[in-house]
Coordinates of C-alpha atoms and ligand atoms in Angstrom, one line a residue:
M694 CA 86.8 101.5 52.8
K695 CA 89.5 104.2 51.9
H696 CA 88.5 107.8 52.1
D697 CA 89.8 110.8 50.3
R698 CA 91.8 112.7 52.9
N699 CA 90.1 115.9 51.8
I700 CA 86.7 114.7 52.5
L701 CA 85.5 115.1 56.1
P702 CA 83.0 112.8 57.7
A703 CA 79.3 113.8 57.4
I704 CA 78.8 112.4 60.9
E705 CA 81.5 112.5 63.6
V706 CA 80.8 111.3 67.1
R707 CA 83.5 111.8 69.6
A708 CA 83.7 110.7 73.3
L709 CA 79.9 110.5 73.5
S710 CA 78.5 109.6 76.9
K711 CA 74.8 109.2 77.6
T712 CA 73.4 108.2 81.0
F713 CA 69.7 108.0 81.8
T714 CA 68.6 109.1 85.2
L715 CA 65.5 107.2 86.4
H716 CA 63.7 109.7 88.5
L717 CA 60.9 107.3 89.4
R718 CA 63.6 104.9 90.8
G719 CA 65.3 107.1 93.3
S720 CA 67.4 108.8 90.6
Q721 CA 69.1 105.5 89.7
R722 CA 71.6 106.2 86.9
L723 CA 71.8 104.0 83.8
P724 CA 74.9 104.5 81.7
V725 CA 74.2 103.5 78.1
L726 CA 76.9 105.1 76.0
Q727 CA 80.4 105.7 77.4
G728 CA 83.1 107.4 75.3
F729 CA 81.4 106.3 72.1
E730 CA 83.2 107.1 68.8
M731 CA 82.1 106.8 65.2
E732 CA 82.5 108.6 61.9
V733 CA 80.4 108.2 58.8
Y734 CA 81.5 109.5 55.4
P735 CA 79.3 110.6 52.5
G736 CA 78.2 107.5 50.5
E737 CA 78.7 105.0 53.4
C738 CA 76.0 103.0 55.2
V739 CA 77.0 102.1 58.7
A740 CA 74.9 99.4 60.4
L741 CA 74.6 99.5 64.2
V742 CA 74.7 95.9 65.5
G743 CA 74.5 94.4 69.0
A744 CA 72.1 92.8 71.5
S745 CA 68.9 94.4 72.6
G746 CA 69.3 97.2 75.1
Q747 CA 72.8 98.1 74.2
G748 CA 72.1 101.6 73.1
K749 CA 71.6 101.5 69.3
S750 CA 68.3 103.5 69.3
T751 CA 69.7 105.8 71.9
L752 CA 72.7 106.6 69.6
M753 CA 70.2 107.2 66.8
K754 CA 68.3 109.7 68.9
C755 CA 71.5 111.5 69.8
L756 CA 72.3 111.7 66.0
Y757 CA 68.8 113.2 65.5
G758 CA 69.3 115.7 68.3
S759 CA 66.4 114.2 70.3
Y760 CA 68.7 113.4 73.3
G761 CA 71.2 115.7 74.8
C762 CA 74.3 114.1 76.3
E763 CA 76.5 114.9 79.2
Q764 CA 79.8 114.5 77.4
G765 CA 81.1 114.4 73.9
R766 CA 80.3 115.8 70.4
V767 CA 77.9 114.8 67.7
V768 CA 79.1 116.8 64.7
L769 CA 77.2 116.8 61.4
R770 CA 78.5 118.4 58.3
A771 CA 76.9 119.5 55.0
G772 CA 78.9 121.5 52.5
H773 CA 80.6 124.3 54.5
D774 CA 78.1 124.1 57.3
S775 CA 78.4 122.1 60.5
V776 CA 76.7 121.7 63.8
D777 CA 77.5 119.9 67.1
L778 CA 74.1 118.5 68.0
A779 CA 75.3 117.7 71.6
S780 CA 75.5 121.4 72.3
A781 CA 73.2 122.9 69.7
S782 CA 70.1 125.1 70.6
P783 CA 66.7 123.6 69.9
R784 CA 66.4 126.1 67.0
Q785 CA 69.6 124.9 65.5
V786 CA 68.5 121.2 65.9
L787 CA 65.2 122.0 64.1
H788 CA 67.0 123.8 61.3
W789 CA 69.3 120.8 60.7
R790 CA 66.4 118.4 60.8
R791 CA 64.6 120.4 58.1
R792 CA 67.5 120.6 55.8
G793 CA 70.2 118.1 56.8
I794 CA 68.8 115.0 58.5
S795 CA 66.1 112.5 57.5
Y796 CA 65.0 110.0 60.1
V797 CA 62.9 106.9 59.5
S798 CA 61.8 105.9 63.0
Q799 CA 60.4 102.4 63.5
F800 CA 56.9 103.6 63.9
L801 CA 55.1 106.5 62.2
R802 CA 53.9 109.2 64.4
A803 CA 50.7 110.0 62.5
V804 CA 49.2 113.4 62.6
P805 CA 45.4 113.2 62.9
R806 CA 43.5 114.2 59.8
V807 CA 46.5 114.6 57.5
G808 CA 46.4 112.3 54.5
A809 CA 49.3 110.0 53.7
L810 CA 50.2 112.0 50.6
D811 CA 50.5 115.2 52.6
V812 CA 52.4 113.5 55.4
V813 CA 55.1 112.9 52.7
A814 CA 54.7 116.1 50.7
E815 CA 54.9 118.3 53.8
R816 CA 58.5 117.2 54.3
L817 CA 59.3 119.1 51.0
L818 CA 57.4 122.2 52.1
E819 CA 59.0 122.6 55.5
D820 CA 61.6 125.1 54.3
L821 CA 59.1 127.4 52.5
P822 CA 57.5 130.3 54.3
P823 CA 53.9 129.7 55.2
D824 CA 51.1 130.2 52.7
G825 CA 50.2 133.8 52.1
T826 CA 53.3 135.4 53.5
D827 CA 55.1 138.2 51.7
A828 CA 58.1 136.1 50.8
L829 CA 56.2 133.7 48.7
D830 CA 52.9 134.6 47.0
D831 CA 49.9 132.2 47.0
A832 CA 50.4 131.2 43.3
R833 CA 54.0 130.3 43.8
Y834 CA 53.3 128.4 47.0
A835 CA 50.5 126.4 45.3
Q836 CA 52.9 125.6 42.5
Q837 CA 55.5 124.3 45.0
A838 CA 52.9 122.3 46.9
A839 CA 51.7 120.7 43.7
A840 CA 55.2 119.7 42.8
A841 CA 55.8 118.3 46.3
R842 CA 52.6 116.2 46.0
E843 CA 53.7 114.9 42.6
Q844 CA 57.0 113.7 44.1
A845 CA 55.2 112.2 47.1
C846 CA 52.8 110.3 44.6
T847 CA 55.8 108.9 42.7
L848 CA 57.4 107.6 45.9
L849 CA 54.3 106.1 47.4
A850 CA 53.5 104.4 44.0
R851 CA 57.1 103.0 44.0
L852 CA 56.5 101.6 47.5
N853 CA 53.3 100.0 46.3
L854 CA 51.0 101.9 48.6
P855 CA 47.5 101.5 47.0
S856 CA 46.4 104.9 45.6
A857 CA 43.0 104.5 47.3
L858 CA 44.9 105.1 50.6
W859 CA 46.8 108.2 49.5
E860 CA 44.3 110.8 50.7
L861 CA 43.5 109.0 54.0
P862 CA 45.2 109.6 57.3
P863 CA 47.6 106.7 58.1
A864 CA 46.4 106.2 61.7
T865 CA 44.3 103.2 60.7
F866 CA 46.7 101.8 58.1
S867 CA 48.3 98.4 58.7
G868 CA 51.8 98.2 60.2
G869 CA 53.5 97.7 56.8
E870 CA 51.4 100.5 55.1
Q871 CA 52.3 103.0 57.9
Q872 CA 55.9 102.0 57.6
R873 CA 55.9 102.7 53.9
V874 CA 54.5 106.2 54.4
N875 CA 57.2 106.7 57.0
I876 CA 59.9 105.5 54.6
A877 CA 58.5 107.8 51.8
R878 CA 58.6 110.7 54.2
G879 CA 62.2 109.8 55.1
F880 CA 63.4 109.4 51.6
V881 CA 61.5 112.1 49.7
K882 CA 64.0 114.9 50.5
P883 CA 67.7 114.1 49.6
T884 CA 69.5 115.1 52.8
P885 CA 73.2 114.6 53.6
V886 CA 72.4 112.4 56.7
L887 CA 69.9 109.6 56.7
L888 CA 69.0 107.7 59.9
L889 CA 67.1 104.4 59.6
D890 CA 65.7 102.6 62.6
E891 CA 64.5 99.2 61.4
P892 CA 63.1 100.5 58.2
T893 CA 62.1 97.1 56.8
A894 CA 60.8 95.4 60.0
S895 CA 57.1 95.3 58.9
L896 CA 57.6 94.9 55.2
D897 CA 57.1 92.0 52.8
A898 CA 60.0 90.7 50.6
A899 CA 59.0 92.8 47.5
N900 CA 58.8 96.1 49.5
R901 CA 62.0 95.2 51.4
R902 CA 63.7 95.1 48.0
I903 CA 62.4 98.6 47.1
V904 CA 63.8 100.0 50.4
V905 CA 67.2 98.3 49.7
Q906 CA 67.2 100.1 46.3
L907 CA 66.2 103.4 47.9
I908 CA 69.1 103.1 50.3
A909 CA 71.5 102.2 47.5
E910 CA 70.4 105.3 45.6
A911 CA 70.9 107.5 48.8
K912 CA 74.4 106.2 49.1
A913 CA 75.1 106.8 45.4
R914 CA 74.1 110.4 45.7
G915 CA 76.5 110.8 48.7
A916 CA 74.2 110.5 51.8
A917 CA 75.8 109.3 55.0
V918 CA 73.5 106.5 56.2
V919 CA 73.3 105.0 59.7
G920 CA 70.9 102.1 60.1
I921 CA 69.6 99.5 62.5
F922 CA 68.7 96.4 60.5
H923 CA 67.7 93.2 62.3
D924 CA 67.2 91.5 58.9
E925 CA 70.7 90.2 58.2
E926 CA 70.1 89.8 54.5
V927 CA 69.1 93.5 54.2
R928 CA 72.0 94.5 56.5
D929 CA 74.6 92.5 54.4
T930 CA 73.2 94.1 51.2
V931 CA 73.1 97.7 52.2
A932 CA 75.8 98.1 54.9
T933 CA 79.3 99.2 53.9
R934 CA 80.5 98.7 57.5
Q935 CA 79.2 97.6 60.9
V936 CA 79.7 99.2 64.2
G937 CA 79.2 96.8 67.2
F938 CA 77.6 97.6 70.5
A939 CA 78.7 95.4 73.5
Ligands
LIG722 N1 64.2 107.4 77.7 C1 64.8 106.4 78.4 N2 64.8 106.5 79.8 C2 65.4 105.6 80.5 N3 66.1 104.5 80.0 C3 66.1 104.4 78.7 C4 65.5 105.3 77.8 N4 65.7 105.0 76.5 C5 66.4 103.8 76.6 N5 66.7 103.5 77.9 C6 67.4 102.3 78.3 O1 68.7 102.4 77.7 C7 69.1 101.1 77.2 C8 69.4 101.1 75.7 O2 68.2 101.3 75.1 P1 68.1 101.3 73.5 O3 66.7 101.5 73.1 O4 69.1 102.3 73.0 O5 68.6 99.9 73.1 P2 68.7 99.2 71.6 O6 70.1 98.8 71.5 O7 68.1 100.0 70.6 O8 67.8 97.8 71.8 P3 66.8 97.1 70.8 O9 67.7 96.3 69.9 O10 66.0 96.2 71.7 O11 66.0 98.1 70.1 C9 68.0 100.1 77.7 O12 68.4 99.5 78.9 C10 66.8 101.0 77.9 O13 66.0 100.5 78.9
LIG723 MG1 66.3 99.9 69.4

């Protein structure tokens, strides 16, 4: 794909090295990424492909700022703002996650007692000051919260999650139901970077098609998407490019 010279990549990984030190095994060192390079432009979907254990999920966690790395840069850009997640402070990482990065992990980390609808809607409320603070009065907060729940309803309905489940905590949901809550949470806020780790693994064909549509819409609005898709049909449909791990 040709890119406008004036457009910078939304994700730029340079000379990235990540080694795990196994403290329970006499500090044995496991090099996973060595001098890894990649760039992803707005509107692209890059699929990470390669055998199991080659470091795809590890790279994904570096792109989300979960893992530090001993060498290299992981630069994200949004508008005039940019960050190097490899050297960013925890506060900067959190700031970027709220506004700039959406991550659909393979499994939902359900929060006890929070219903599915709020798991999704909360993602839209993260940037607001908490209820009752001076910066945002109660009425205004309630209005924003209602709008967020409305958006969450629309997406959960689109993903065919039965409305009887919306107010229930997802901990007891089936694998596919949990995955759809996870996907809704990942897609509800339009961020410049979208990370997808096996987003369709537990879904039936109809819901896989919805996710494929959601990814196409994210690309069309200019998101830089990085995904791991073991389903080759899904991968071939959504990926604009593949990056191999060997
Ligand atoms: N937190 C960790 N501590 C120690 N080793 C780890 C850690 N995370 C991953 N590894 C090791 O790093 C290597 C790469 O793991 P990773 O999960 O990135 O692989 P993957 O390419 O995503 O594989 P799969 O396709 O099976 O999901 C593996 O050998 C794994 O055992
Ligand atoms: Mg993996």
